[in-house]
GROMACS .gro file of C-alpha atoms in nm:
model
  280
    1MET     CA    1   6.992   5.037  -5.953
    2LYS     CA    2   6.960   5.359  -5.778
    3TYR     CA    3   6.923   5.606  -6.068
    4LYS     CA    4   6.693   5.341  -6.250
    5SER     CA    5   6.482   5.310  -5.940
    6ILE     CA    6   6.431   5.714  -5.951
    7ILE     CA    7   6.341   5.696  -6.316
    8LEU     CA    8   6.102   5.418  -6.284
    9SER     CA    9   5.917   5.630  -6.009
   10ILE     CA   10   5.919   5.939  -6.214
   11PHE     CA   11   5.758   5.744  -6.480
   12LEU     CA   12   5.501   5.624  -6.276
   13ALA     CA   13   5.414   5.951  -6.151
   14LEU     CA   14   5.363   6.100  -6.479
   15LEU     CA   15   5.147   5.785  -6.613
   16PHE     CA   16   4.894   5.870  -6.313
   17VAL     CA   17   4.882   6.211  -6.351
   18GLN     CA   18   4.694   6.438  -6.575
   19CYS     CA   19   4.647   6.785  -6.552
   20SER     CA   20   4.452   7.073  -6.692
   21GLU     CA   21   4.491   7.438  -6.580
   22GLU     CA   22   4.225   7.704  -6.487
   23GLY     CA   23   4.415   8.007  -6.512
   24ASP     CA   24   4.712   7.991  -6.221
   25LYS     CA   25   4.508   7.661  -6.086
   26VAL     CA   26   4.650   7.312  -6.196
   27ILE     CA   27   4.407   7.074  -6.109
   28GLU     CA   28   4.463   6.685  -6.117
   29VAL     CA   29   4.170   6.446  -6.222
   30TYR     CA   30   4.051   6.093  -6.157
   31PRO     CA   31   3.783   5.898  -6.371
   32ALA     CA   32   3.481   5.841  -6.182
   33PRO     CA   33   3.500   5.552  -5.906
   34SER     CA   34   3.345   5.193  -5.976
   35TRP     CA   35   3.141   5.161  -5.622
   36ALA     CA   36   2.920   4.874  -5.567
   37PHE     CA   37   2.782   4.671  -5.285
   38SER     CA   38   2.776   4.280  -5.271
   39SER     CA   39   2.637   4.052  -5.023
   40ALA     CA   40   2.764   3.756  -5.206
   41GLY     CA   41   2.914   3.469  -5.022
   42SER     CA   42   3.088   3.156  -5.180
   43ALA     CA   43   2.832   2.884  -5.118
   44MET     CA   44   2.779   2.576  -5.349
   45GLU     CA   45   2.419   2.539  -5.425
   46PRO     CA   46   2.341   2.237  -5.159
   47ASP     CA   47   2.192   1.944  -5.233
   48TRP     CA   48   1.862   1.891  -5.014
   49GLN     CA   49   1.669   1.587  -5.096
   50LYS     CA   50   1.300   1.533  -4.956
   51PRO     CA   51   1.295   1.199  -4.727
   52ALA     CA   52   1.140   0.914  -4.887
   53SER     CA   53   0.714   0.938  -4.901
   54ASN     CA   54   0.706   0.639  -4.686
   55LEU     CA   55   0.960   0.723  -4.441
   56TYR     CA   56   0.777   0.946  -4.176
   57PRO     CA   57   0.384   0.887  -4.133
   58THR     CA   58   0.333   1.225  -4.050
   59SER     CA   59   0.347   1.577  -4.164
   60MET     CA   60   0.320   1.977  -4.088
   61THR     CA   61   0.283   2.269  -4.341
   62ALA     CA   62   0.471   2.588  -4.413
   63VAL     CA   63   0.387   2.863  -4.616
   64LEU     CA   64   0.677   3.095  -4.636
   65CYS     CA   65   0.810   3.405  -4.755
   66LEU     CA   66   1.114   3.638  -4.788
   67THR     CA   67   1.159   3.929  -4.621
   68PRO     CA   68   1.207   4.262  -4.850
   69TYR     CA   69   1.554   4.241  -4.766
   70LEU     CA   70   1.604   3.928  -4.941
   71GLU     CA   71   1.306   3.911  -5.167
   72ALA     CA   72   1.537   4.219  -5.381
   73ASP     CA   73   1.781   3.947  -5.461
   74TRP     CA   74   1.554   3.662  -5.514
   75ALA     CA   75   1.623   3.465  -5.847
   76GLU     CA   76   1.439   3.190  -5.977
   77GLY     CA   77   1.565   2.826  -5.882
   78ASP     CA   78   1.622   2.942  -5.523
   79LYS     CA   79   1.511   2.685  -5.240
   80MET     CA   80   1.379   2.637  -4.931
   81ALA     CA   81   1.421   2.339  -4.673
   82ALA     CA   82   1.312   2.237  -4.339
   83PHE     CA   83   1.530   2.015  -4.108
   84ILE     CA   84   1.458   1.812  -3.799
   85GLY     CA   85   1.764   1.730  -3.585
   86GLY     CA   86   1.987   1.821  -3.892
   87GLU     CA   87   1.825   1.578  -4.143
   88CYS     CA   88   1.612   1.725  -4.425
   89ARG     CA   89   1.258   1.667  -4.345
   90GLY     CA   90   1.087   1.874  -4.664
   91VAL     CA   91   1.264   2.091  -4.957
   92ALA     CA   92   1.030   2.355  -5.184
   93ASP     CA   93   1.058   2.529  -5.478
   94ALA     CA   94   0.896   2.890  -5.504
   95ILE     CA   95   0.549   2.934  -5.621
   96VAL     CA   96   0.536   3.300  -5.774
   97ARG     CA   97   0.192   3.507  -5.726
   98ASP     CA   98   0.181   3.834  -5.835
   99GLY     CA   99   0.538   3.879  -5.879
  100LYS     CA  100   0.609   3.734  -5.520
  101PRO     CA  101   0.772   3.423  -5.442
  102TYR     CA  102   0.593   3.181  -5.185
  103TYR     CA  103   0.749   2.867  -5.046
  104MET     CA  104   0.474   2.597  -4.952
  105LEU     CA  105   0.701   2.313  -4.733
  106GLN     CA  106   0.556   1.957  -4.612
  107ILE     CA  107   0.734   1.915  -4.308
  108LYS     CA  108   0.775   1.530  -4.249
  109ALA     CA  109   0.813   1.354  -3.901
  110ASP     CA  110   0.753   1.054  -3.683
  111GLU     CA  111   0.443   1.044  -3.445
  112GLY     CA  112   0.621   1.135  -3.136
  113GLU     CA  113   0.855   1.379  -3.287
  114THR     CA  114   0.992   1.619  -3.017
  115GLY     CA  115   1.223   1.828  -3.215
  116LYS     CA  116   1.232   2.163  -3.318
  117VAL     CA  117   1.190   2.280  -3.724
  118SER     CA  118   1.506   2.473  -3.847
  119PHE     CA  119   1.451   2.664  -4.191
  120TYR     CA  120   1.744   2.702  -4.472
  121TYR     CA  121   1.748   2.902  -4.806
  122TYR     CA  122   1.967   2.920  -5.073
  123SER     CA  123   2.037   3.233  -5.311
  124HIS     CA  124   2.178   3.204  -5.635
  125LYS     CA  125   2.235   3.575  -5.663
  126ASN     CA  126   2.396   3.570  -5.326
  127THR     CA  127   2.540   3.209  -5.328
  128TYR     CA  128   2.439   3.189  -4.970
  129GLU     CA  129   2.302   2.972  -4.755
  130TYR     CA  130   2.075   3.135  -4.506
  131SER     CA  131   1.917   2.958  -4.177
  132VAL     CA  132   1.683   3.045  -3.910
  133PRO     CA  133   1.760   2.742  -3.631
  134ASN     CA  134   1.461   2.604  -3.449
  135ALA     CA  135   1.240   2.803  -3.550
  136LEU     CA  136   0.961   2.655  -3.390
  137PRO     CA  137   0.832   2.311  -3.263
  138TYR     CA  138   0.718   2.021  -3.474
  139GLU     CA  139   0.348   1.988  -3.450
  140VAL     CA  140   0.153   1.689  -3.632
  141ASP     CA  141  -0.099   1.827  -3.879
  142GLY     CA  142   0.018   2.171  -3.811
  143VAL     CA  143  -0.001   2.478  -3.998
  144TYR     CA  144   0.268   2.743  -3.995
  145GLY     CA  145   0.141   3.017  -4.217
  146THR     CA  146  -0.099   3.054  -4.520
  147ILE     CA  147  -0.077   3.202  -4.872
  148ASP     CA  148  -0.269   3.524  -4.738
  149GLU     CA  149  -0.097   3.521  -4.417
  150PRO     CA  150   0.278   3.365  -4.491
  151GLU     CA  151   0.521   3.332  -4.211
  152TYR     CA  152   0.865   3.536  -4.278
  153PRO     CA  153   1.156   3.364  -4.114
  154GLY     CA  154   1.461   3.620  -4.029
  155PHE     CA  155   1.690   3.433  -4.259
  156GLU     CA  156   1.881   3.805  -4.328
  157ALA     CA  157   2.021   3.735  -3.927
  158SER     CA  158   2.235   3.477  -4.074
  159GLY     CA  159   2.386   3.657  -4.361
  160ARG     CA  160   2.697   3.870  -4.426
  161TYR     CA  161   2.531   4.210  -4.345
  162PRO     CA  162   2.208   4.126  -4.114
  163VAL     CA  163   2.121   4.498  -4.024
  164GLY     CA  164   1.968   4.718  -4.317
  165MET     CA  165   1.813   5.065  -4.290
  166GLN     CA  166   1.699   5.316  -4.546
  167VAL     CA  167   1.841   5.674  -4.604
  168ALA     CA  168   1.759   5.984  -4.789
  169PHE     CA  169   1.969   6.296  -4.803
  170LYS     CA  170   2.075   6.597  -4.925
  171VAL     CA  171   2.474   6.705  -4.952
  172THR     CA  172   2.655   7.046  -4.873
  173GLY     CA  173   2.993   7.120  -4.913
  174VAL     CA  174   3.010   7.019  -5.324
  175ASP     CA  175   3.173   7.287  -5.564
  176TYR     CA  176   2.901   7.250  -5.783
  177ILE     CA  177   2.521   7.129  -5.804
  178PRO     CA  178   2.494   6.777  -5.780
  179SER     CA  179   2.335   6.573  -6.047
  180PRO     CA  180   2.259   6.201  -6.154
  181ASP     CA  181   2.587   6.160  -6.282
  182ASP     CA  182   2.761   6.198  -5.958
  183LYS     CA  183   2.845   5.901  -5.758
  184VAL     CA  184   2.749   5.836  -5.405
  185ALA     CA  185   2.802   5.526  -5.175
  186ALA     CA  186   2.812   5.422  -4.798
  187PHE     CA  187   3.136   5.276  -4.678
  188VAL     CA  188   3.239   5.158  -4.345
  189GLY     CA  189   3.606   5.173  -4.379
  190ASP     CA  190   3.678   5.005  -4.744
  191ASP     CA  191   3.358   4.825  -4.737
  192CYS     CA  192   3.113   4.953  -4.936
  193ARG     CA  193   2.768   4.875  -4.767
  194GLY     CA  194   2.481   5.057  -5.056
  195VAL     CA  195   2.522   5.284  -5.332
  196ALA     CA  196   2.296   5.574  -5.366
  197VAL     CA  197   2.054   5.677  -5.648
  198PHE     CA  198   1.961   6.049  -5.732
  199ASP     CA  199   1.615   6.186  -5.717
  200GLY     CA  200   1.564   6.551  -5.789
  201ASP     CA  201   1.819   6.674  -5.544
  202VAL     CA  202   1.807   6.383  -5.305
  203PHE     CA  203   1.998   6.113  -5.273
  204SER     CA  204   1.863   5.792  -5.160
  205MET     CA  205   1.987   5.414  -5.048
  206ALA     CA  206   1.941   5.130  -4.848
  207VAL     CA  207   2.212   5.066  -4.635
  208ARG     CA  208   2.342   4.737  -4.484
  209GLY     CA  209   2.558   4.673  -4.174
  210LYS     CA  210   2.700   4.381  -3.952
  211MET     CA  211   2.554   4.550  -3.674
  212ASP     CA  212   2.378   4.825  -3.477
  213GLY     CA  213   2.577   5.124  -3.403
  214GLU     CA  214   2.847   5.115  -3.700
  215ALA     CA  215   2.949   5.462  -3.820
  216ILE     CA  216   2.900   5.509  -4.201
  217ASP     CA  217   3.099   5.742  -4.421
  218ILE     CA  218   2.946   5.850  -4.715
  219ARG     CA  219   3.198   5.907  -5.007
  220TYR     CA  220   3.127   6.160  -5.304
  221TYR     CA  221   3.238   6.166  -5.662
  222ASN     CA  222   3.120   6.496  -5.804
  223GLN     CA  223   3.116   6.439  -6.200
  224GLU     CA  224   3.180   6.810  -6.309
  225THR     CA  225   3.455   6.861  -6.088
  226GLN     CA  226   3.622   6.492  -6.122
  227ASN     CA  227   3.665   6.547  -5.741
  228TYR     CA  228   3.605   6.352  -5.422
  229TYR     CA  229   3.427   6.435  -5.126
  230VAL     CA  230   3.331   6.263  -4.817
  231GLY     CA  231   3.110   6.283  -4.527
  232LYS     CA  232   3.288   6.108  -4.226
  233GLY     CA  233   3.046   5.924  -3.942
  234ALA     CA  234   2.740   6.079  -4.107
  235PHE     CA  235   2.510   5.876  -3.935
  236ARG     CA  236   2.491   5.528  -3.734
  237MET     CA  237   2.373   5.173  -3.845
  238LYS     CA  238   1.999   5.086  -3.693
  239SER     CA  239   1.803   4.799  -3.795
  240GLY     CA  240   1.509   4.884  -3.975
  241GLY     CA  241   1.605   5.196  -3.943
  242THR     CA  242   1.564   5.538  -4.168
  243PHE     CA  243   1.776   5.866  -4.188
  244GLY     CA  244   1.579   6.108  -4.362
  245THR     CA  245   1.278   6.052  -4.608
  246ALA     CA  246   1.242   6.171  -4.979
  247GLU     CA  247   0.970   6.415  -4.809
  248GLU     CA  248   1.196   6.516  -4.530
  249PRO     CA  249   1.568   6.401  -4.651
  250GLU     CA  250   1.855   6.469  -4.380
  251THR     CA  251   2.128   6.696  -4.478
  252ILE     CA  252   2.504   6.589  -4.506
  253ALA     CA  253   2.784   6.812  -4.462
  254LEU     CA  254   3.074   6.672  -4.710
  255GLU     CA  255   3.472   6.821  -4.732
  256TRP     CA  256   3.661   6.774  -4.999
  257SER     CA  257   3.926   6.453  -4.980
  258GLU     CA  258   4.177   6.304  -5.168
  259PRO     CA  259   4.037   5.947  -5.261
  260ALA     CA  260   4.049   5.676  -5.030
  261PRO     CA  261   4.372   5.441  -5.061
  262SER     CA  262   4.073   5.168  -5.196
  263ASP     CA  263   3.995   5.378  -5.466
  264ILE     CA  264   4.322   5.479  -5.551
  265LYS     CA  265   4.426   5.108  -5.617
  266ALA     CA  266   4.139   5.032  -5.791
  267LEU     CA  267   4.174   5.317  -6.034
  268ALA     CA  268   4.517   5.288  -6.083
  269TRP     CA  269   4.450   4.951  -6.251
  270ASN     CA  270   4.196   5.130  -6.478
  271GLY     CA  271   4.460   5.386  -6.573
  272GLY     CA  272   4.312   5.656  -6.316
  273THR     CA  273   4.460   5.952  -6.220
  274LEU     CA  274   4.523   6.178  -5.920
  275ILE     CA  275   4.241   6.443  -5.778
  276GLN     CA  276   4.427   6.706  -5.634
  277GLU     CA  277   4.406   7.096  -5.657
  278GLU     CA  278   4.709   7.320  -5.597
  279GLY     CA  279   4.689   7.470  -5.270
  280ARG     CA  280   4.473   7.209  -5.081
   0.00000   0.00000   0.00000
């Protein structure tokens, strides 16, 4: 049994390692990783129902839009609702004007209503129900936002990644000139928080976090060398902040690295092979 285990280990090692030679160097390589960011949850679409038209004698209106953070994930069929005291008092589908979704809610209540209005938004793309509890007091015939000046509830604060920032940077420490075929992503641990796009010699992306101050690592895969690089703690999350711009990008120094354990696991299932240069 002992010998069978040894033979199996050797077989697996040979299965996953692919070598090429450059002079007296042996270079082992990996295929490109499949990094992707997802803020998806697992919430079922809620069955929100408007109250019967004769149940409440008064109303107020609200015209709401999504912040850019959530509008990027908006999909047709996403709904908003208004609640007072745990009871649904209004539901709206989006009205799209010039490509932008608007939600016009008629919120119903009794004459002497003293409760506060809470807003809810369901995202089909993210399979997630966002909320802004106790957003404002109910006011008979009140108006909260207009088509020309809509309100933007902070739904993202209730999401999995409530903090967002924009980053733009160049990289140093890579053996070859970066190209659009390279893969670059932001990580906290093994949690992908954003994937970069390459324009000219600058990588840019939206990075999402759970709180301010999170240290963001940059993982880099160079297609030419089929090597991995990493920039540990390249920057920290700051809600609404920036780290460089397209015109004035920051510079992140990278170091060669073995693939992270999570990348090894993912690539092994796809027949991946280990990157390692002799002497490193």
